[in-house]
Coordinates of C-alpha atoms in Angstrom, one line a residue:
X24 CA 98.5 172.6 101.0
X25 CA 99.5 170.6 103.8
X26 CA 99.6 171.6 107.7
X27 CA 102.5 169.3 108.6
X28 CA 105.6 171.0 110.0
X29 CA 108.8 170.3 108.0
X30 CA 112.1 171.8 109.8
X31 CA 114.6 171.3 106.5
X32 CA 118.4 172.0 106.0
X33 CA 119.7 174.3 103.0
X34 CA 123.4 174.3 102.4
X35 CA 124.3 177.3 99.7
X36 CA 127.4 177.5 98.5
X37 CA 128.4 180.8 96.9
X38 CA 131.6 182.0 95.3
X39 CA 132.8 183.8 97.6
X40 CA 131.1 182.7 100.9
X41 CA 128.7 179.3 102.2
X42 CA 126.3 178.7 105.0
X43 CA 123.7 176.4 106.2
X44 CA 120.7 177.3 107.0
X45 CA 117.3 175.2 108.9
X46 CA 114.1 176.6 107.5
X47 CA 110.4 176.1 109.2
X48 CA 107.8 175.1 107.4
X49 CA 104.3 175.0 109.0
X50 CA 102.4 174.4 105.5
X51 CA 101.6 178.4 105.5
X52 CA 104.9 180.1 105.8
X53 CA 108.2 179.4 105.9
X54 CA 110.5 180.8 108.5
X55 CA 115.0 180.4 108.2
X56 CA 117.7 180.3 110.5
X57 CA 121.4 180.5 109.6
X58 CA 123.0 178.1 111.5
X59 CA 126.8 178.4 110.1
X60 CA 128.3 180.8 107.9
X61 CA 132.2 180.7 106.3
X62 CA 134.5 181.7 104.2
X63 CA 134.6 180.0 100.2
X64 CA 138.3 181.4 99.0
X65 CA 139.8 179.8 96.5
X66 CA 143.4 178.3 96.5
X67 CA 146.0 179.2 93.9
X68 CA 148.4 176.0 93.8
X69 CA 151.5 176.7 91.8
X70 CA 149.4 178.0 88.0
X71 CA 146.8 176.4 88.9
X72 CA 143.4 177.8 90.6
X73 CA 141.2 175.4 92.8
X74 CA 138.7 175.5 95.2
X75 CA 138.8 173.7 98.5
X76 CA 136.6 171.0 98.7
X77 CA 137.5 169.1 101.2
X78 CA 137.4 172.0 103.5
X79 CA 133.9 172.9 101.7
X80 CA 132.7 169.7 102.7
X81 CA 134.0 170.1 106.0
X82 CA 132.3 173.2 106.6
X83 CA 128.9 171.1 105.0
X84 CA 129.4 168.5 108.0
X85 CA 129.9 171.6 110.6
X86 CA 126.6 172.8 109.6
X87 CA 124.8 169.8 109.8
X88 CA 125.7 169.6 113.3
X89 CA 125.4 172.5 113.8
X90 CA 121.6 172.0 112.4
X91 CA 121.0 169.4 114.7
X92 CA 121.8 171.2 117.4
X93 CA 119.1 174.1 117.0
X94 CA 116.4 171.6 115.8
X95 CA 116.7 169.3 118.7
X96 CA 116.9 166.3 116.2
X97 CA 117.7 165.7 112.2
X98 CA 116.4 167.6 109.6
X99 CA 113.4 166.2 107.7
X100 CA 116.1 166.4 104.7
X101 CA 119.3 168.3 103.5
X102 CA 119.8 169.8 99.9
X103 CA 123.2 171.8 98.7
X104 CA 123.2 174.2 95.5
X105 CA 126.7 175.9 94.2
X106 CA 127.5 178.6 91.8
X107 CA 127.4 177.1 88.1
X108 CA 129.7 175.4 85.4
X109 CA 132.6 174.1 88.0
X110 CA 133.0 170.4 88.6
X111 CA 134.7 167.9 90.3
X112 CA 136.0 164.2 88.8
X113 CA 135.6 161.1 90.6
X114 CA 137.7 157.5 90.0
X115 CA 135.8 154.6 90.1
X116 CA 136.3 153.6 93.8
X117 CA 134.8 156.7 94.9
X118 CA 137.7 158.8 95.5
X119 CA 138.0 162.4 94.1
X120 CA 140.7 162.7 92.0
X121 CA 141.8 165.9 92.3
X122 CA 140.3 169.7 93.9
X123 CA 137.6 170.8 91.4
X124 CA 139.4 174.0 89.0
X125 CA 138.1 177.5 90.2
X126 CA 136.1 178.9 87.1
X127 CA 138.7 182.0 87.1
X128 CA 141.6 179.6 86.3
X129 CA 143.1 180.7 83.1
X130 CA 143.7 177.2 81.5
X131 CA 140.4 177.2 79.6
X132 CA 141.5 180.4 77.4
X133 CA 143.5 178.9 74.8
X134 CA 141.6 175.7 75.4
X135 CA 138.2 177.8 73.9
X136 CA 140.0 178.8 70.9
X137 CA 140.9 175.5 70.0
X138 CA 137.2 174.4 70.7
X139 CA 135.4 176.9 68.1
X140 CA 137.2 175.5 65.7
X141 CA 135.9 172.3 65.8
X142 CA 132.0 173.2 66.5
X143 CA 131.5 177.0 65.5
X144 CA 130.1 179.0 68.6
X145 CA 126.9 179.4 66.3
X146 CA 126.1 176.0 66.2
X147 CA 126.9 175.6 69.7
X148 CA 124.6 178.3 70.7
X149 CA 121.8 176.6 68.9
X150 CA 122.2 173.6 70.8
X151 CA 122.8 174.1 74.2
X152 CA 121.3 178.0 74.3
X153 CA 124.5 179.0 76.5
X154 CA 126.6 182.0 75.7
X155 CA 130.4 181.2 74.5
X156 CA 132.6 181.8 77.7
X157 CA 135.9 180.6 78.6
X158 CA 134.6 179.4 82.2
X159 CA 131.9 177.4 81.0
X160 CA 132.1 173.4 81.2
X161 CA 132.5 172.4 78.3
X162 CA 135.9 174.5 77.5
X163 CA 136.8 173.1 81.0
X164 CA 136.6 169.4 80.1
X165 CA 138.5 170.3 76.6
X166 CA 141.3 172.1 78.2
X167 CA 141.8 168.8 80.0
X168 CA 143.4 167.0 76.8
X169 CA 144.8 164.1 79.0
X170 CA 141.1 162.7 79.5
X171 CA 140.2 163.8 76.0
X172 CA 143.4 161.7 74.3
X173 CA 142.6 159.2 76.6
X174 CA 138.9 159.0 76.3
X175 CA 138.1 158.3 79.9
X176 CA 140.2 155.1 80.3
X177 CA 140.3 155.6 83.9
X178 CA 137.1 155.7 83.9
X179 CA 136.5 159.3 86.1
X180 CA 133.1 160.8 86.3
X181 CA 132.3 163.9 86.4
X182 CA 129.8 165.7 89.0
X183 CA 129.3 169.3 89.1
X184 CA 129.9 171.0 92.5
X185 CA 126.3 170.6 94.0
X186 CA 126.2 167.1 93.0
X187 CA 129.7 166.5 93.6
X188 CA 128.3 167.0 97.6
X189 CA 125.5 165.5 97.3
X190 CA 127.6 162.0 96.0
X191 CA 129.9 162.2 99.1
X192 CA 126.5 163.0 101.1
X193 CA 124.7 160.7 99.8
X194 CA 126.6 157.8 97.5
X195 CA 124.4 158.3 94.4
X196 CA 125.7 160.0 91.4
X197 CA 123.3 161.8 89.3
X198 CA 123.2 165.4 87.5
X199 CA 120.6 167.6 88.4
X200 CA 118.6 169.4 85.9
X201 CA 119.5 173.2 86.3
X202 CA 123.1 173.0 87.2
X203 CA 124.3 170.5 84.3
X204 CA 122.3 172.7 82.1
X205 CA 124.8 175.6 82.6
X206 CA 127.4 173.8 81.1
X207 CA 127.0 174.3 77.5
X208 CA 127.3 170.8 76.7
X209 CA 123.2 170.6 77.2
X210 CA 120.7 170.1 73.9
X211 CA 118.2 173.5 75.2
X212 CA 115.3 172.2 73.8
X213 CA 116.1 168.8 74.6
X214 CA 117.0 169.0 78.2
X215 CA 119.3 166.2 78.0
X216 CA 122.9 165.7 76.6
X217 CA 124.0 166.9 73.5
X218 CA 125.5 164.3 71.7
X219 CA 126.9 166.2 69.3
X220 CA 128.7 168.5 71.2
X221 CA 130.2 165.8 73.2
X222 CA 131.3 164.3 69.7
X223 CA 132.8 167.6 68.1
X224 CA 135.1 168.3 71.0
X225 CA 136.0 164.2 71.8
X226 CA 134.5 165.1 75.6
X227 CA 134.0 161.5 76.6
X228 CA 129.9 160.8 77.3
X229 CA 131.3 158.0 80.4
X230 CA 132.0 161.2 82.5
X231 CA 128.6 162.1 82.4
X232 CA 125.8 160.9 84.7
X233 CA 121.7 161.1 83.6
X234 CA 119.8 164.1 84.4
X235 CA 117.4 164.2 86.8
X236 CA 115.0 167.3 87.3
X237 CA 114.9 169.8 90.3
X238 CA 113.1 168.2 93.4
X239 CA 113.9 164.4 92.8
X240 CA 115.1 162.8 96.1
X241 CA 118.9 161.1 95.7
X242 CA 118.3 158.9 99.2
X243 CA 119.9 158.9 102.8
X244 CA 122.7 160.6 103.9
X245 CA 125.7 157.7 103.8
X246 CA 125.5 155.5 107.2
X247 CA 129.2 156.5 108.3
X248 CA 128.5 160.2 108.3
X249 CA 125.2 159.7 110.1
X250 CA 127.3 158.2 112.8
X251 CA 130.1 160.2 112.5
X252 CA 127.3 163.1 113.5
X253 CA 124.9 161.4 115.5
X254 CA 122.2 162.0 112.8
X255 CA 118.9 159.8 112.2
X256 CA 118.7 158.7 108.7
X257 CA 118.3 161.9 106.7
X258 CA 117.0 162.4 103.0
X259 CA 119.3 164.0 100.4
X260 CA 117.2 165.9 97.8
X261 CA 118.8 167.2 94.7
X262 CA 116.5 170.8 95.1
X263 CA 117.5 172.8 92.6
X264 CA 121.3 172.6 92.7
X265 CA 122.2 175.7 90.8
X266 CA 121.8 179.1 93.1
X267 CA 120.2 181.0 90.8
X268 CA 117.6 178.6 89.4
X269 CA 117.4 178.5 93.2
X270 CA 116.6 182.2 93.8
X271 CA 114.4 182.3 90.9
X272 CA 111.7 179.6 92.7
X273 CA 111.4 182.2 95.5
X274 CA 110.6 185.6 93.7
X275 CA 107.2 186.3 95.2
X276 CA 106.0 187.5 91.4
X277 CA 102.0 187.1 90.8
X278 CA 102.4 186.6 87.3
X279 CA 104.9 186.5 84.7
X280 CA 105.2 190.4 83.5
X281 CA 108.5 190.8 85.4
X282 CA 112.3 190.7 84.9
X283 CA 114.5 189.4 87.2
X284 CA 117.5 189.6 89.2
X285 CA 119.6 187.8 91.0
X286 CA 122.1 189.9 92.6
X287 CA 125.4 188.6 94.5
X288 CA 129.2 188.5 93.1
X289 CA 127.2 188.1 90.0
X290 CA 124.6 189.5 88.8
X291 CA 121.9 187.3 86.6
X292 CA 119.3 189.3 84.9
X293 CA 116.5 187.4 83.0
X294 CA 113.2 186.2 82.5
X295 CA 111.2 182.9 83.0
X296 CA 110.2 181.3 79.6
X297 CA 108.5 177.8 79.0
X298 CA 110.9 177.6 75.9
X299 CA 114.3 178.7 74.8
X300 CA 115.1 181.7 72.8
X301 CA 118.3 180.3 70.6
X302 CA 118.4 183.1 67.5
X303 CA 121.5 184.4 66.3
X304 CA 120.0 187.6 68.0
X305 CA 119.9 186.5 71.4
X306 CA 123.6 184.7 71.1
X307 CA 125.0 188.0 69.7
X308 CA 123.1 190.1 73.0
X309 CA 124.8 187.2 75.3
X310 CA 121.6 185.8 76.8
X311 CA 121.8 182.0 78.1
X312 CA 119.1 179.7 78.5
X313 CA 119.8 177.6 81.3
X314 CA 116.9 175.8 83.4
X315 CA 114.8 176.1 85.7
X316 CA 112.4 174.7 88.1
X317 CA 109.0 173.0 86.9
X318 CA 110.4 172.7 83.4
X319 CA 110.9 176.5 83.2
X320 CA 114.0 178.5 81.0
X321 CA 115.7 181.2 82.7
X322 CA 116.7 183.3 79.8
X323 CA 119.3 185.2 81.3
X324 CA 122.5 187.5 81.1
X325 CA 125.6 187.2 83.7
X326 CA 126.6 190.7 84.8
X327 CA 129.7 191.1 86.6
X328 CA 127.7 191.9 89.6
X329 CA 129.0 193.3 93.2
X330 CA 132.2 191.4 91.8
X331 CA 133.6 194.5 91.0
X332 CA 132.6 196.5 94.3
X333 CA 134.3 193.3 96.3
X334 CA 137.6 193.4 94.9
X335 CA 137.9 197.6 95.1
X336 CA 137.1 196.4 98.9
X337 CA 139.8 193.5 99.2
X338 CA 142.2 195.7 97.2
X339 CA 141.6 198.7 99.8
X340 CA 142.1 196.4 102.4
X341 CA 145.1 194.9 101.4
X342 CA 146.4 198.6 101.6
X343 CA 145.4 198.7 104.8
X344 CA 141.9 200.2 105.3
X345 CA 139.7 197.7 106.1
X346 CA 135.9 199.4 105.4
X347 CA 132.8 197.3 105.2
X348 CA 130.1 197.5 102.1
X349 CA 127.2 199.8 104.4
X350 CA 130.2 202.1 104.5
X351 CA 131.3 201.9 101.1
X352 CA 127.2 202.6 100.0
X353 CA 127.5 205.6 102.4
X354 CA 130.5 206.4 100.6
X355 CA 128.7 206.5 97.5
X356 CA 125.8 208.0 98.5
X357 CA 127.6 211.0 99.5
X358 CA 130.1 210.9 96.4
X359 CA 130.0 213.8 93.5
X360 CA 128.0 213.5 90.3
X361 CA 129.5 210.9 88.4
X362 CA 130.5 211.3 85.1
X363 CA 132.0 207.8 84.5
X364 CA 131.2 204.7 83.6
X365 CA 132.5 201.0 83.3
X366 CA 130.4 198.0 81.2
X367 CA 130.1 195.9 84.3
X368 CA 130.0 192.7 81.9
X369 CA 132.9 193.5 80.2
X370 CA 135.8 190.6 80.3
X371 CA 138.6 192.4 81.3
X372 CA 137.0 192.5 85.0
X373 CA 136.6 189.3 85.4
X374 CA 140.1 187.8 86.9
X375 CA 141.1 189.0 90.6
X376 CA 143.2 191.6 91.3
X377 CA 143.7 195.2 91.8
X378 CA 140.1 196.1 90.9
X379 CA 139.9 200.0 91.7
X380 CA 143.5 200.7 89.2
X381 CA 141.7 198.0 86.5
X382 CA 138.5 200.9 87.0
X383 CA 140.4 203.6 86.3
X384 CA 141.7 202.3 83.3
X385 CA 139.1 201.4 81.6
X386 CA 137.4 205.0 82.1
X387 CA 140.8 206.3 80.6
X388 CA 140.9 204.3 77.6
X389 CA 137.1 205.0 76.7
X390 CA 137.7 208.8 76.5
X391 CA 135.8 209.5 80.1
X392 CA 136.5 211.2 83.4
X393 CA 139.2 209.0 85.7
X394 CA 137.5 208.7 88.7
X395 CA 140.3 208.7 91.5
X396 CA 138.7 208.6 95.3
X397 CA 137.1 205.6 96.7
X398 CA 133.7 207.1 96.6
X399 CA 134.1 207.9 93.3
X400 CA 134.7 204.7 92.3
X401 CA 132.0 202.7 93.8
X402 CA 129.9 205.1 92.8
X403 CA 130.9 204.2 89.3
X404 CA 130.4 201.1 90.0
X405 CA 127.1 200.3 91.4
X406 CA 125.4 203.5 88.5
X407 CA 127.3 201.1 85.7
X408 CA 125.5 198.2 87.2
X409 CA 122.1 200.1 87.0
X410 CA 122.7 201.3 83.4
X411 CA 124.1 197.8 82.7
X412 CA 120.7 196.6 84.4
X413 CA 118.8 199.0 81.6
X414 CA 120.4 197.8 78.5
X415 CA 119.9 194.1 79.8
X416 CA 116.3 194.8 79.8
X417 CA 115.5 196.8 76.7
X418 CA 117.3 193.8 75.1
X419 CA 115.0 191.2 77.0
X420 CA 112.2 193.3 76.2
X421 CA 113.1 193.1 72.1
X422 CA 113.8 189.6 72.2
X423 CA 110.5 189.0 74.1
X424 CA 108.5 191.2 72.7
X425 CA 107.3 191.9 75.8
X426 CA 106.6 195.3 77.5
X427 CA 108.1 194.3 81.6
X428 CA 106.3 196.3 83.9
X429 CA 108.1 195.2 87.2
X430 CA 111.9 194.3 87.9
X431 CA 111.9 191.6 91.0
X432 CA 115.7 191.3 92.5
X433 CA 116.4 188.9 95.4
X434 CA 119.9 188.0 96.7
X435 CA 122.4 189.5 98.8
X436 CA 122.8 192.2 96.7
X437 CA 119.2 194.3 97.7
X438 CA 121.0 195.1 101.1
X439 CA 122.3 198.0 99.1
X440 CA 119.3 200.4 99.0
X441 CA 121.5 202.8 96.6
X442 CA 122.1 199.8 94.0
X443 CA 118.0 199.3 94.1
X444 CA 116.9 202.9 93.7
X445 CA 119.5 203.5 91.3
X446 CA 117.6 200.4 89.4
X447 CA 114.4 201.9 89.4
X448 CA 115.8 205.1 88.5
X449 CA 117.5 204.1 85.3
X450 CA 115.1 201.4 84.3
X451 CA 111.8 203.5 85.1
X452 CA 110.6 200.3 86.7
X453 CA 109.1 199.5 89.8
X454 CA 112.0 197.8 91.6
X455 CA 110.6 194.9 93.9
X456 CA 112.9 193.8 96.1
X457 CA 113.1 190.5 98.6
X458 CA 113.7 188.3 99.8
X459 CA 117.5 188.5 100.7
X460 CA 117.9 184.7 101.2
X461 CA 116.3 183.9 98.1
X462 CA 118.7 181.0 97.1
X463 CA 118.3 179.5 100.4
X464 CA 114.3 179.9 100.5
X465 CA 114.2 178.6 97.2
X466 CA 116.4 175.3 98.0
X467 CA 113.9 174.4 101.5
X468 CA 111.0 175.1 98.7
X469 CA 111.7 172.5 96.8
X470 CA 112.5 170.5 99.3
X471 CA 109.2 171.0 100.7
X472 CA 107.6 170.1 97.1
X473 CA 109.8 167.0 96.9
X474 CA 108.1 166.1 100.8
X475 CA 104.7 166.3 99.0
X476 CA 103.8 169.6 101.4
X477 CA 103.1 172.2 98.6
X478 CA 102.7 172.3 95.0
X479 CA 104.3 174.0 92.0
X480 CA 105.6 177.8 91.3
X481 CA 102.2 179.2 92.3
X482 CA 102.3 178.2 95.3
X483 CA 105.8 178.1 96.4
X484 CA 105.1 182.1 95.8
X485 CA 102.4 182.5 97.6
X486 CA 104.0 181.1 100.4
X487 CA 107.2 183.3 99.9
X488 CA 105.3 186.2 99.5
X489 CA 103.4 185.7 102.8
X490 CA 106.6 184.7 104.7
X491 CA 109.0 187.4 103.5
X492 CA 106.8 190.9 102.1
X493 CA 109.3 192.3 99.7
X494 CA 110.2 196.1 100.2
X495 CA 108.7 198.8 96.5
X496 CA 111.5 201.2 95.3
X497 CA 109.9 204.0 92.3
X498 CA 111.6 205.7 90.2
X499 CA 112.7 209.2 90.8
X500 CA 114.0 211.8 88.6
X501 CA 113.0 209.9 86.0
X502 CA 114.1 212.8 82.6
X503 CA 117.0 212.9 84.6
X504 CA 118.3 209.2 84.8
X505 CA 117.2 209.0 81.1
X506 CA 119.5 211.4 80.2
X507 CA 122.6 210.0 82.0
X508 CA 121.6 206.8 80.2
X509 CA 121.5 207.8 76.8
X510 CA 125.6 209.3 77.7
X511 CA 126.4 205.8 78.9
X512 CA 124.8 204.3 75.9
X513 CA 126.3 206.5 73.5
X514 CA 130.3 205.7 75.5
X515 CA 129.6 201.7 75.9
X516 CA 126.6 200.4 74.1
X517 CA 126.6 202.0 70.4
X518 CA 130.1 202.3 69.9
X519 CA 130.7 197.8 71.1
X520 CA 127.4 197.5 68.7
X521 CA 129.2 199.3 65.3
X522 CA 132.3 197.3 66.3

């Protein structure tokens, strides 16, 4: 491992937020610094839901100044990964052709519908190892049946959202390995383009560009920004462009015994694998396969996440009581037994809007106790996610055929102490949790590895584990929490499963 000191820029885009961060590097540990944080709201134009890039990019462009300005001089390199499946199209001169569709949109849910018809969601599971959702990519492109009709005669590419920055960073157009591969139009095994799911749905193969794997370097950030900013010539590296493949580099795991999870607005619960699971078991349990770093497979279920917990809070605040999350957790934590429960993956929660009332319904219609104050409700929310967390891994554990001894969550979400106690309560796990700016971490990582100043997995961890020591939660109360589990199993588990 080399001694040379790298100072690096991250840009990480999240759904609902972004910032840019500079990490240190001194070939031993690794040190970060946010530098610019702001806001990522979408924009609802007339039907229509879009995200604002050319603010995003904006804000991009702020941070890298705003990078400069705390190094003293230009980042050794600069490296952006997104949330997955959204994209943006680009004409052949260059010139976006219109803001990239928010993955909530609701054009894709007729569009999926029409799509199963033509390749069975069976057969598309077996290809491309992705679970069947209305947001995913490939419904996207075929809800677009102008460039379908017209089979690309305008000759549009398409570049999903990390790669969509990186072209306007950088000029070159390429897509990177664990972004494109959340998609579903992906061959799993393959790890390239399926050919015949572009053929059953008439998605033109022009809009697509050739993959290239995590850590490849795309070249220099484009002259006219580097002016623009007073910037030295600065490498663009294509790190790993998804957030949670991302996050996943920097769990500070010793071996591979663990789950994982990733926990933001969504919550991704998996486990590393060197090949894809694609049974008919896995696709009826939900699981994707999407990619990883170093070749890897992140076998992994999307769970509503702190999705749920955020719109209870903009909802509140649109009612006028503004109250940030520590507060809500105190709520919680102070909040009567529960006796309620809500399957935090369930589809109904996944468009905006009046989150608490959507709650409360859902506890009415499955038979169970309405819960009606505030700190009942997000203590609803964040127990569902812990019993949510326990089926996900008794299913990862039968697919495996693995006993898991240790649960490693990074993100965002392990500033809630309650939500991580509550996880090793329920799952009877040791619950290891850190670092917080695991996507982030992750991204310089790579970066580092694409400079040549550190190796593979092994030792990106080592060096995460020595820069950031993660923080044990055990389980308590352990009879107790199984109990409660086996009621939520019995109200949202067994009864969806004889359906």
């Amino acid at each position: 491992m080399s001694t040379k000191s790298l100072q690096m820029m991250a840009v990480d885009f999240g759904a609902s937020s972004g910032r840019a961060v500079v990490g240190h590097f001194d070939g031993s540990r690794i040190s970060i610094q946010e530098v610019h944080r702001f806001e990522n709201e979408p924009v609802q134009l007339g039907e229509r839901l879009h995200w604002d890039f050319l603010r995003l990019f904006h804000e991009l462009k702020r941070g890298m100044m705003k990078a400069k300005q705390q190094l003293g001089g230009t980042p050794a390199s600069i490296a952006v990964d997104t949330w997955g499946v959204d994209y943006g199209l680009v004409d052949p001169k260059g010139r976006l052709a219109s803001n990239p569709y928010h993955y909530r949109d609701l054009r894709t849910e007729l569009a999926m519908k029409e799509a199963v018809k033509r390749i069975p969601e069976t057969e598309l599971y077996a290809r491309t190892g992705i679970q069947s959702s209305s947001i995913n990519t490939v419904y996207q492109l075929f809800a677009d049946e102008e460039l379908r009709l017209g089979q690309n005669e305008g000759g549009l590419r398409m570049l999903f959202m990390p790669d969509l920055f990186h072209y306007y960073l950088s000029g070159t157009m390429a897509s990177e390995y664990t972004i494109a591969s959340t998609s579903g139009m992906l061959d799993a095994a393959g790890r390239d383009w399926s050919r015949q799911v572009l053929d059953a749905l008439s998605i033109p193969s022009s809009l697509l560009n050739p993959i290239i794997m995590p850590g490849t370097r795309l070249g220099t950030v484009r002259p006219d920004i580097c002016a623009e900013l007073s910037l030295d010539a600065m490498p663009v590296i294509a790190a790993a462009g998804h957030d949670t493949a991302a996050a996943v580099t920097s769990i500070p795991a010793t071996d591979s015994r663990y789950a994982f999870i990733s926990s933001g607005t969504w919550s991704l619960m998996g486990i590393e694998l060197s090949e894809p699971i694609l049974t008919e078991r896995s696709r009826r349990l939900l699981f994707s396969n999407e990619g990883g770093t170093e070749g890897k497979i992140r076998m992994l279920k999307n769970i509503m996440g702190l999705w749920l917990l955020q719109e209870c809070r903009r909802t509140w605040a649109m009612e006028g009581t503004e109250l940030s999350f520590a507060e809500l957790t105190e709520m919680a934590q102070h909040a009567p037994a529960n006796a309620s429960y809500v399957d935090a993956a369930d589809a109904v929660f996944l468009p905006p809007g009046n989150m608490p009332e959507r709650i409360r319904e859902y506890c009415r219609a499955t038979g169970q106790a309405v819960p009606q104050s505030r700190p009942e409700i997000v203590r609803c929310i964040l127990e569902s996610l812990a019993f949510k967390y326990r089926q996900t891994l008794d299913e990862i554990e039968e697919l495996t055929g693995e006993r898991l001894e240790r649960i490693h969550m990074v993100g965002g979400g392990i500033q809630n102490r309650l939500l991580c106690q509550l996880t090793a309560n329920v799952t009877g796990k040791t619950v290891i949790a850190g670092p917080v700016e695991a996507t982030s971490i992750g991204n310089l990582m790579m970066q580092a590895k694409a400079h040549g100043e550190v190796g593979g997995l092994e030792d990106i961890r080592e060096v995460v584990r020595r820069s950031f020591p993660p923080e044990m939660y055990v389980p308590e109360n352990a009879s107790e929490w199984e109990e409660r589990y086996r009621t939520y199993e019995r109200l949202l588990v067994l009864q969806k499963t004889e359906e």
